[in-house]
Amino acid sequence: MTTYRRFRNTDPPALADVWNEAHTARGAYPVRTPALLERWIFSKPYFDPDGLIVAADEESNLVEGYVLAGFAPTAELNALNFAEGVISSVAVRPTARRKGVGRGLVSAAEEYLIRKGARTLRAGPTWPQCPFGFGLYGGTNAPGFLASDPDADPFFRALGYQPAGQTAVYQKKLDQPIALADARFGMLRRRYETQVLRAAAVQSWWHDAVWGTLEPVEFRLVDKLANNFPAARAVVWELEGYGWRWGTPSAGILDMQVRPDLRRQGMAKLLVSQVLRFLQDQFFGVCELHAPTDRADLTGLCKAATMELVDTGTTYLKPVPEDRQVPLRQATGLTPVGV
């Protein structure tokens, strides 16, 4: 018989084993030490042991699986929004599947989130609704649950979740010369200069909490005729563990922004070309960029940069029925966490 309980401090080695057995597709990498779980999960300022639910065999005490749940941020990215619960990860050992363990874990996670005040339930973290998952699953950012994990979609649909957004995962192999030609580049290079900042600016409490100890590099195009005022920026980080899975050092473009009045002038394409050449010079083999499928500007940029579509992530939503919602005055843990 399987029992469900909250996280214990002695669980990390077993959780690492479950992770390695369950996550074998391209969107995750082997957790070689439980210290990685400390970095990307337990060290978060909002980590709640009650939100990490473990399934264990009652007789052998073997950990069969786990589910990790948390909450999305407020619109200002400065506190938790307890009305929107997020199921960030579910993993079950192959030997324990087809026994209802996964369903039991998700049900327990839903009860936890509803008890805390959730009005909607999200399965599959996606920025910014990604309290956990970044750094361990999905690659460059949090894209939801990936199509390369074929069991995820039918599993969550069967539990009443419906797709609520998709993210396209693009990659560019850097083992060939970078040839991104554009007639606009010559004029842009005369006015704008590329700067590389070894420490990217952290934009909010939520960025700092999700990124944790990450030290991304920031690329900027600055206007030489306007005191080097930034015109575009891209944040890039080394996809440390994913290189083990993909067989080559890899990096991801985490954030791409162009000043509104300068868009559709080739600025983003020029900046991406500069990033790709820099990464190639540093002997990276792959660069990855995520693009929500409803963002035609980003998907168009990836195609213009001759990137290849390698995966697709999906996030799912399920409303909490009114008769199960906990009145805010009775919900537990509703003190905002933030600055």
Short mmCIF file of C-alpha atoms in Angstrom, two decimals:
data_model
loop_
_atom_site.label_atom_id
_atom_site.label_comp_id
_atom_site.label_asym_id
_atom_site.label_seq_id
_atom_site.Cartn_x
_atom_site.Cartn_y
_atom_site.Cartn_z
CA MET A 1 0.00 0.00 0.00
CA THR A 2 1.19 3.52 -0.81
CA THR A 3 1.11 6.28 1.78
CA TYR A 4 1.40 10.02 1.13
CA ARG A 5 3.26 12.35 3.48
CA ARG A 6 5.04 15.69 3.62
CA PHE A 7 8.72 16.10 2.85
CA ARG A 8 11.29 15.05 5.44
CA ASN A 9 14.87 16.28 5.72
CA THR A 10 16.11 12.75 5.04
CA ASP A 11 14.31 12.51 1.68
CA PRO A 12 16.70 14.27 -0.79
CA PRO A 13 18.79 11.19 -1.77
CA ALA A 14 15.63 9.20 -2.50
CA LEU A 15 14.07 12.12 -4.37
CA ALA A 16 17.21 12.38 -6.52
CA ASP A 17 16.88 8.66 -7.34
CA VAL A 18 13.21 9.11 -8.30
CA TRP A 19 14.11 12.11 -10.45
CA ASN A 20 16.80 10.20 -12.32
CA GLU A 21 14.56 7.20 -12.95
CA ALA A 22 11.54 9.26 -14.02
CA HIS A 23 13.09 12.11 -16.04
CA THR A 24 15.00 10.51 -18.89
CA ALA A 25 13.90 12.70 -21.82
CA ARG A 26 15.76 15.66 -23.35
CA GLY A 27 14.12 18.31 -21.15
CA ALA A 28 15.78 17.24 -17.91
CA TYR A 29 19.21 16.07 -16.80
CA PRO A 30 20.55 13.62 -14.21
CA VAL A 31 20.68 14.94 -10.66
CA ARG A 32 24.14 13.71 -9.74
CA THR A 33 23.95 15.04 -6.18
CA PRO A 34 21.06 16.04 -3.88
CA ALA A 35 22.81 19.41 -3.54
CA LEU A 36 21.17 20.36 -6.86
CA LEU A 37 17.77 19.94 -5.20
CA GLU A 38 18.92 22.24 -2.43
CA ARG A 39 19.96 24.86 -4.97
CA TRP A 40 16.85 24.82 -7.13
CA ILE A 41 14.11 23.80 -4.67
CA PHE A 42 14.82 23.80 -0.94
CA SER A 43 16.64 27.15 -0.88
CA LYS A 44 13.69 29.08 -2.29
CA PRO A 45 12.39 31.61 0.28
CA TYR A 46 8.85 30.28 -0.18
CA PHE A 47 9.63 26.54 -0.06
CA ASP A 48 7.06 24.79 2.13
CA PRO A 49 7.69 21.15 3.18
CA ASP A 50 3.92 20.60 3.07
CA GLY A 51 3.99 21.38 -0.65
CA LEU A 52 6.48 18.60 -1.42
CA ILE A 53 4.44 15.44 -1.03
CA VAL A 54 6.14 12.06 -1.08
CA ALA A 55 4.60 8.70 -1.99
CA ALA A 56 6.20 5.78 -0.12
CA ASP A 57 5.51 2.07 0.08
CA GLU A 58 4.09 1.36 3.54
CA GLU A 59 5.94 -1.92 4.01
CA SER A 60 9.37 -1.21 2.51
CA ASN A 61 9.30 2.59 3.06
CA LEU A 62 10.70 2.92 -0.48
CA VAL A 63 9.97 6.35 -1.96
CA GLU A 64 7.92 5.69 -5.10
CA GLY A 65 7.33 9.24 -6.27
CA TYR A 66 6.72 12.85 -5.32
CA VAL A 67 4.83 15.98 -6.36
CA LEU A 68 6.04 19.54 -5.86
CA ALA A 69 3.51 22.37 -5.58
CA GLY A 70 3.75 26.10 -4.96
CA PHE A 71 2.17 29.39 -5.90
CA ALA A 72 2.43 31.95 -8.69
CA PRO A 73 3.56 35.52 -7.98
CA THR A 74 1.47 38.66 -7.85
CA ALA A 75 1.33 40.87 -10.93
CA GLU A 76 3.99 43.10 -9.37
CA LEU A 77 6.33 40.09 -8.90
CA ASN A 78 6.93 41.05 -5.28
CA ALA A 79 4.91 38.44 -3.34
CA LEU A 80 3.10 35.12 -3.65
CA ASN A 81 -0.41 34.98 -5.07
CA PHE A 82 -2.11 32.25 -3.07
CA ALA A 83 -5.11 32.27 -5.40
CA GLU A 84 -3.11 30.56 -8.16
CA GLY A 85 -1.59 27.22 -7.27
CA VAL A 86 1.05 25.58 -9.45
CA ILE A 87 1.96 21.90 -9.70
CA SER A 88 5.57 22.24 -10.78
CA SER A 89 6.73 18.63 -10.93
CA VAL A 90 5.40 15.09 -10.65
CA ALA A 91 7.65 12.03 -10.79
CA VAL A 92 6.96 8.34 -10.21
CA ARG A 93 9.44 5.49 -10.45
CA PRO A 94 8.77 3.29 -13.53
CA THR A 95 8.22 0.28 -11.24
CA ALA A 96 5.43 2.10 -9.38
CA ARG A 97 3.47 3.33 -12.40
CA ARG A 98 -0.02 2.16 -13.43
CA LYS A 99 -0.90 1.80 -9.75
CA GLY A 100 -2.58 5.17 -9.17
CA VAL A 101 0.46 6.70 -7.45
CA GLY A 102 0.60 9.69 -9.81
CA ARG A 103 -3.11 10.40 -9.37
CA GLY A 104 -2.76 10.14 -5.62
CA LEU A 105 0.13 12.58 -5.60
CA VAL A 106 -1.68 15.16 -7.73
CA SER A 107 -4.80 14.83 -5.59
CA ALA A 108 -2.73 15.47 -2.47
CA ALA A 109 -1.08 18.48 -4.09
CA GLU A 110 -4.46 19.90 -5.07
CA GLU A 111 -5.70 19.54 -1.50
CA TYR A 112 -2.64 21.40 -0.25
CA LEU A 113 -3.06 24.25 -2.74
CA ILE A 114 -6.81 24.59 -2.12
CA ARG A 115 -6.24 24.62 1.64
CA LYS A 116 -3.87 27.55 1.12
CA GLY A 117 -6.48 29.50 -0.84
CA ALA A 118 -6.03 28.48 -4.50
CA ARG A 119 -8.86 29.40 -6.87
CA THR A 120 -7.18 27.99 -9.97
CA LEU A 121 -4.75 25.09 -10.37
CA ARG A 122 -1.96 25.16 -12.93
CA ALA A 123 0.01 22.09 -13.99
CA GLY A 124 3.29 22.82 -15.73
CA PRO A 125 5.30 25.87 -14.65
CA THR A 126 5.68 28.67 -17.16
CA TRP A 127 7.14 32.12 -16.61
CA PRO A 128 6.23 33.82 -14.35
CA GLN A 129 4.02 31.11 -12.82
CA CYS A 130 7.05 28.98 -11.99
CA PRO A 131 7.84 28.73 -8.28
CA PHE A 132 9.87 25.58 -8.96
CA GLY A 133 11.26 23.78 -12.00
CA PHE A 134 13.56 26.43 -13.42
CA GLY A 135 17.14 25.16 -13.52
CA LEU A 136 16.16 21.48 -13.42
CA TYR A 137 13.53 20.95 -16.10
CA GLY A 138 12.65 22.55 -19.40
CA GLY A 139 15.95 24.10 -20.48
CA THR A 140 16.37 27.83 -20.84
CA ASN A 141 13.21 28.79 -18.98
CA ALA A 142 10.04 27.18 -17.62
CA PRO A 143 8.01 26.05 -20.68
CA GLY A 144 5.39 23.87 -18.98
CA PHE A 145 5.45 20.09 -19.41
CA LEU A 146 7.26 19.11 -22.59
CA ALA A 147 5.97 17.03 -25.49
CA SER A 148 9.17 14.98 -25.18
CA ASP A 149 7.56 13.64 -21.98
CA PRO A 150 4.65 11.95 -23.79
CA ASP A 151 2.86 10.75 -20.65
CA ALA A 152 2.29 14.25 -19.26
CA ASP A 153 -0.43 15.43 -21.65
CA PRO A 154 -2.85 12.47 -21.39
CA PHE A 155 -2.21 12.25 -17.63
CA PHE A 156 -3.24 15.82 -16.85
CA ARG A 157 -6.12 15.84 -19.34
CA ALA A 158 -7.50 12.74 -17.62
CA LEU A 159 -7.37 14.67 -14.33
CA GLY A 160 -9.49 17.50 -15.72
CA TYR A 161 -6.75 19.95 -16.73
CA GLN A 162 -7.01 21.77 -20.05
CA PRO A 163 -4.19 23.27 -22.14
CA ALA A 164 -3.81 26.99 -21.42
CA GLY A 165 -0.74 27.96 -23.42
CA GLN A 166 2.23 26.53 -25.28
CA THR A 167 5.90 27.43 -25.54
CA ALA A 168 8.05 26.52 -28.53
CA VAL A 169 11.60 25.40 -27.72
CA TYR A 170 14.13 26.42 -30.37
CA GLN A 171 17.80 25.53 -30.58
CA LYS A 172 20.70 26.64 -32.73
CA LYS A 173 23.69 24.34 -33.16
CA LEU A 174 26.93 26.28 -33.04
CA ASP A 175 29.24 23.78 -34.74
CA GLN A 176 28.83 25.58 -38.06
CA PRO A 177 29.60 29.19 -39.09
CA ILE A 178 26.90 31.67 -37.99
CA ALA A 179 25.47 33.17 -41.16
CA LEU A 180 22.65 35.59 -40.32
CA ALA A 181 22.55 38.13 -43.10
CA ASP A 182 20.31 41.21 -43.01
CA ALA A 183 20.58 44.37 -45.08
CA ARG A 184 19.78 46.45 -42.00
CA PHE A 185 22.79 45.25 -40.00
CA GLY A 186 25.30 47.63 -41.58
CA MET A 187 23.35 50.73 -40.59
CA LEU A 188 22.57 49.37 -37.13
CA ARG A 189 26.23 48.54 -36.41
CA ARG A 190 27.27 52.09 -37.24
CA ARG A 191 25.01 53.47 -34.52
CA TYR A 192 24.73 50.68 -31.95
CA GLU A 193 27.45 48.89 -30.06
CA THR A 194 27.29 45.56 -28.26
CA GLN A 195 28.21 45.47 -24.58
CA VAL A 196 28.62 42.35 -22.46
CA LEU A 197 27.89 42.74 -18.73
CA ARG A 198 29.09 39.86 -16.59
CA ALA A 199 26.25 40.33 -14.09
CA ALA A 200 22.72 40.84 -15.37
CA ALA A 201 20.46 43.22 -13.46
CA VAL A 202 17.82 41.46 -11.35
CA GLN A 203 14.47 43.03 -12.17
CA SER A 204 12.31 41.92 -9.22
CA TRP A 205 12.06 39.86 -6.04
CA TRP A 206 10.52 37.05 -8.11
CA HIS A 207 13.41 37.06 -10.61
CA ASP A 208 15.83 36.81 -7.71
CA ALA A 209 13.86 34.01 -6.05
CA VAL A 210 13.41 31.91 -9.20
CA TRP A 211 16.93 32.44 -10.54
CA GLY A 212 18.51 31.89 -7.13
CA THR A 213 22.30 31.73 -7.31
CA LEU A 214 22.29 31.99 -11.10
CA GLU A 215 24.74 34.55 -12.49
CA PRO A 216 23.55 35.27 -16.03
CA VAL A 217 25.39 37.47 -18.52
CA GLU A 218 23.62 40.46 -20.04
CA PHE A 219 24.14 41.52 -23.66
CA ARG A 220 23.15 45.05 -24.61
CA LEU A 221 22.92 47.07 -27.78
CA VAL A 222 23.65 50.65 -26.74
CA ASP A 223 23.16 53.84 -28.74
CA LYS A 224 26.56 55.45 -29.34
CA LEU A 225 24.86 58.74 -30.25
CA ALA A 226 22.85 58.87 -27.01
CA ASN A 227 25.40 58.32 -24.24
CA ASN A 228 25.27 54.53 -24.67
CA PHE A 229 21.59 54.39 -23.74
CA PRO A 230 20.38 50.75 -23.96
CA ALA A 231 18.28 49.93 -27.01
CA ALA A 232 17.98 46.17 -26.56
CA ARG A 233 19.05 43.52 -24.06
CA ALA A 234 19.33 39.76 -23.81
CA VAL A 235 20.05 37.73 -20.68
CA VAL A 236 22.07 34.56 -21.26
CA TRP A 237 22.97 31.75 -18.89
CA GLU A 238 24.93 28.55 -19.13
CA LEU A 239 22.63 25.52 -19.12
CA GLU A 240 24.98 23.69 -16.82
CA GLY A 241 23.32 20.32 -16.34
CA TYR A 242 21.62 20.13 -19.72
CA GLY A 243 24.97 19.85 -21.47
CA TRP A 244 25.33 16.42 -19.87
CA ARG A 245 22.08 15.31 -21.52
CA TRP A 246 22.70 16.99 -24.87
CA GLY A 247 26.35 16.04 -25.14
CA THR A 248 27.73 19.55 -25.61
CA PRO A 249 28.17 22.76 -23.57
CA SER A 250 24.93 24.71 -23.92
CA ALA A 251 23.56 28.16 -23.17
CA GLY A 252 20.13 29.73 -23.21
CA ILE A 253 18.78 33.18 -24.01
CA LEU A 254 16.58 33.77 -20.99
CA ASP A 255 15.14 37.18 -21.75
CA MET A 256 15.01 39.30 -24.91
CA GLN A 257 13.80 42.90 -24.89
CA VAL A 258 13.88 45.70 -27.45
CA ARG A 259 12.84 49.26 -26.70
CA PRO A 260 9.27 49.68 -28.04
CA ASP A 261 10.13 52.58 -30.36
CA LEU A 262 12.94 50.56 -31.98
CA ARG A 263 11.11 47.33 -32.74
CA ARG A 264 10.75 45.81 -36.23
CA GLN A 265 14.05 47.35 -37.31
CA GLY A 266 16.24 44.24 -37.06
CA MET A 267 17.53 45.09 -33.59
CA ALA A 268 16.61 41.75 -31.97
CA LYS A 269 18.02 39.76 -34.88
CA LEU A 270 21.30 41.67 -34.68
CA LEU A 271 21.54 41.10 -30.94
CA VAL A 272 20.85 37.36 -31.32
CA SER A 273 23.54 37.10 -33.99
CA GLN A 274 26.00 38.77 -31.63
CA VAL A 275 25.05 36.40 -28.81
CA LEU A 276 25.43 33.35 -31.06
CA ARG A 277 28.87 34.42 -32.24
CA PHE A 278 29.99 35.12 -28.68
CA LEU A 279 28.82 31.69 -27.52
CA GLN A 280 30.49 30.03 -30.47
CA ASP A 281 33.76 31.77 -29.61
CA GLN A 282 33.40 30.42 -26.07
CA PHE A 283 33.05 26.86 -27.47
CA PHE A 284 29.38 26.35 -26.68
CA GLY A 285 27.69 23.81 -28.91
CA VAL A 286 24.00 24.76 -28.52
CA CYS A 287 22.03 27.92 -27.87
CA GLU A 288 18.38 27.63 -26.84
CA LEU A 289 15.56 30.17 -26.87
CA HIS A 290 11.94 29.72 -25.77
CA ALA A 291 9.04 31.48 -27.47
CA PRO A 292 5.38 31.38 -26.40
CA THR A 293 3.47 30.27 -29.48
CA ASP A 294 1.19 33.32 -29.25
CA ARG A 295 4.22 35.64 -29.50
CA ALA A 296 4.68 35.97 -33.26
CA ASP A 297 7.60 38.36 -32.74
CA LEU A 298 9.61 35.79 -30.77
CA THR A 299 8.76 32.78 -32.92
CA GLY A 300 9.59 34.87 -35.99
CA LEU A 301 12.90 35.87 -34.44
CA CYS A 302 13.82 32.23 -33.80
CA LYS A 303 13.03 31.31 -37.39
CA ALA A 304 14.96 34.31 -38.71
CA ALA A 305 17.93 33.16 -36.64
CA THR A 306 17.65 29.74 -38.36
CA MET A 307 16.90 28.01 -35.07
CA GLU A 308 15.34 24.55 -35.08
CA LEU A 309 12.12 23.69 -33.27
CA VAL A 310 13.08 20.79 -30.96
CA ASP A 311 10.24 20.59 -28.44
CA THR A 312 7.01 22.18 -27.23
CA GLY A 313 5.88 22.80 -23.68
CA THR A 314 2.29 23.04 -22.49
CA THR A 315 0.82 24.49 -19.31
CA TYR A 316 -2.61 23.34 -18.10
CA LEU A 317 -5.32 24.94 -15.95
CA LYS A 318 -8.18 23.61 -13.86
CA PRO A 319 -10.55 25.81 -11.86
CA VAL A 320 -11.29 25.00 -8.24
CA PRO A 321 -15.06 24.40 -7.83
CA GLU A 322 -16.74 27.00 -5.63
CA ASP A 323 -17.83 24.40 -3.11
CA ARG A 324 -14.17 23.44 -2.54
CA GLN A 325 -12.80 26.95 -2.27
CA VAL A 326 -11.64 27.98 1.17
CA PRO A 327 -12.80 31.46 2.27
CA LEU A 328 -9.80 33.74 2.44
CA ARG A 329 -10.29 34.38 6.14
CA GLN A 330 -10.00 30.63 6.76
CA ALA A 331 -7.18 29.80 4.32
CA THR A 332 -3.82 29.05 5.88
CA GLY A 333 -0.54 30.73 5.13
CA LEU A 334 -1.88 33.84 3.42
CA THR A 335 0.85 36.16 4.60
CA PRO A 336 2.53 37.50 1.42
CA VAL A 337 6.17 36.60 1.02
CA GLY A 338 8.30 39.28 -0.57
CA VAL A 339 10.19 42.51 -0.08
#
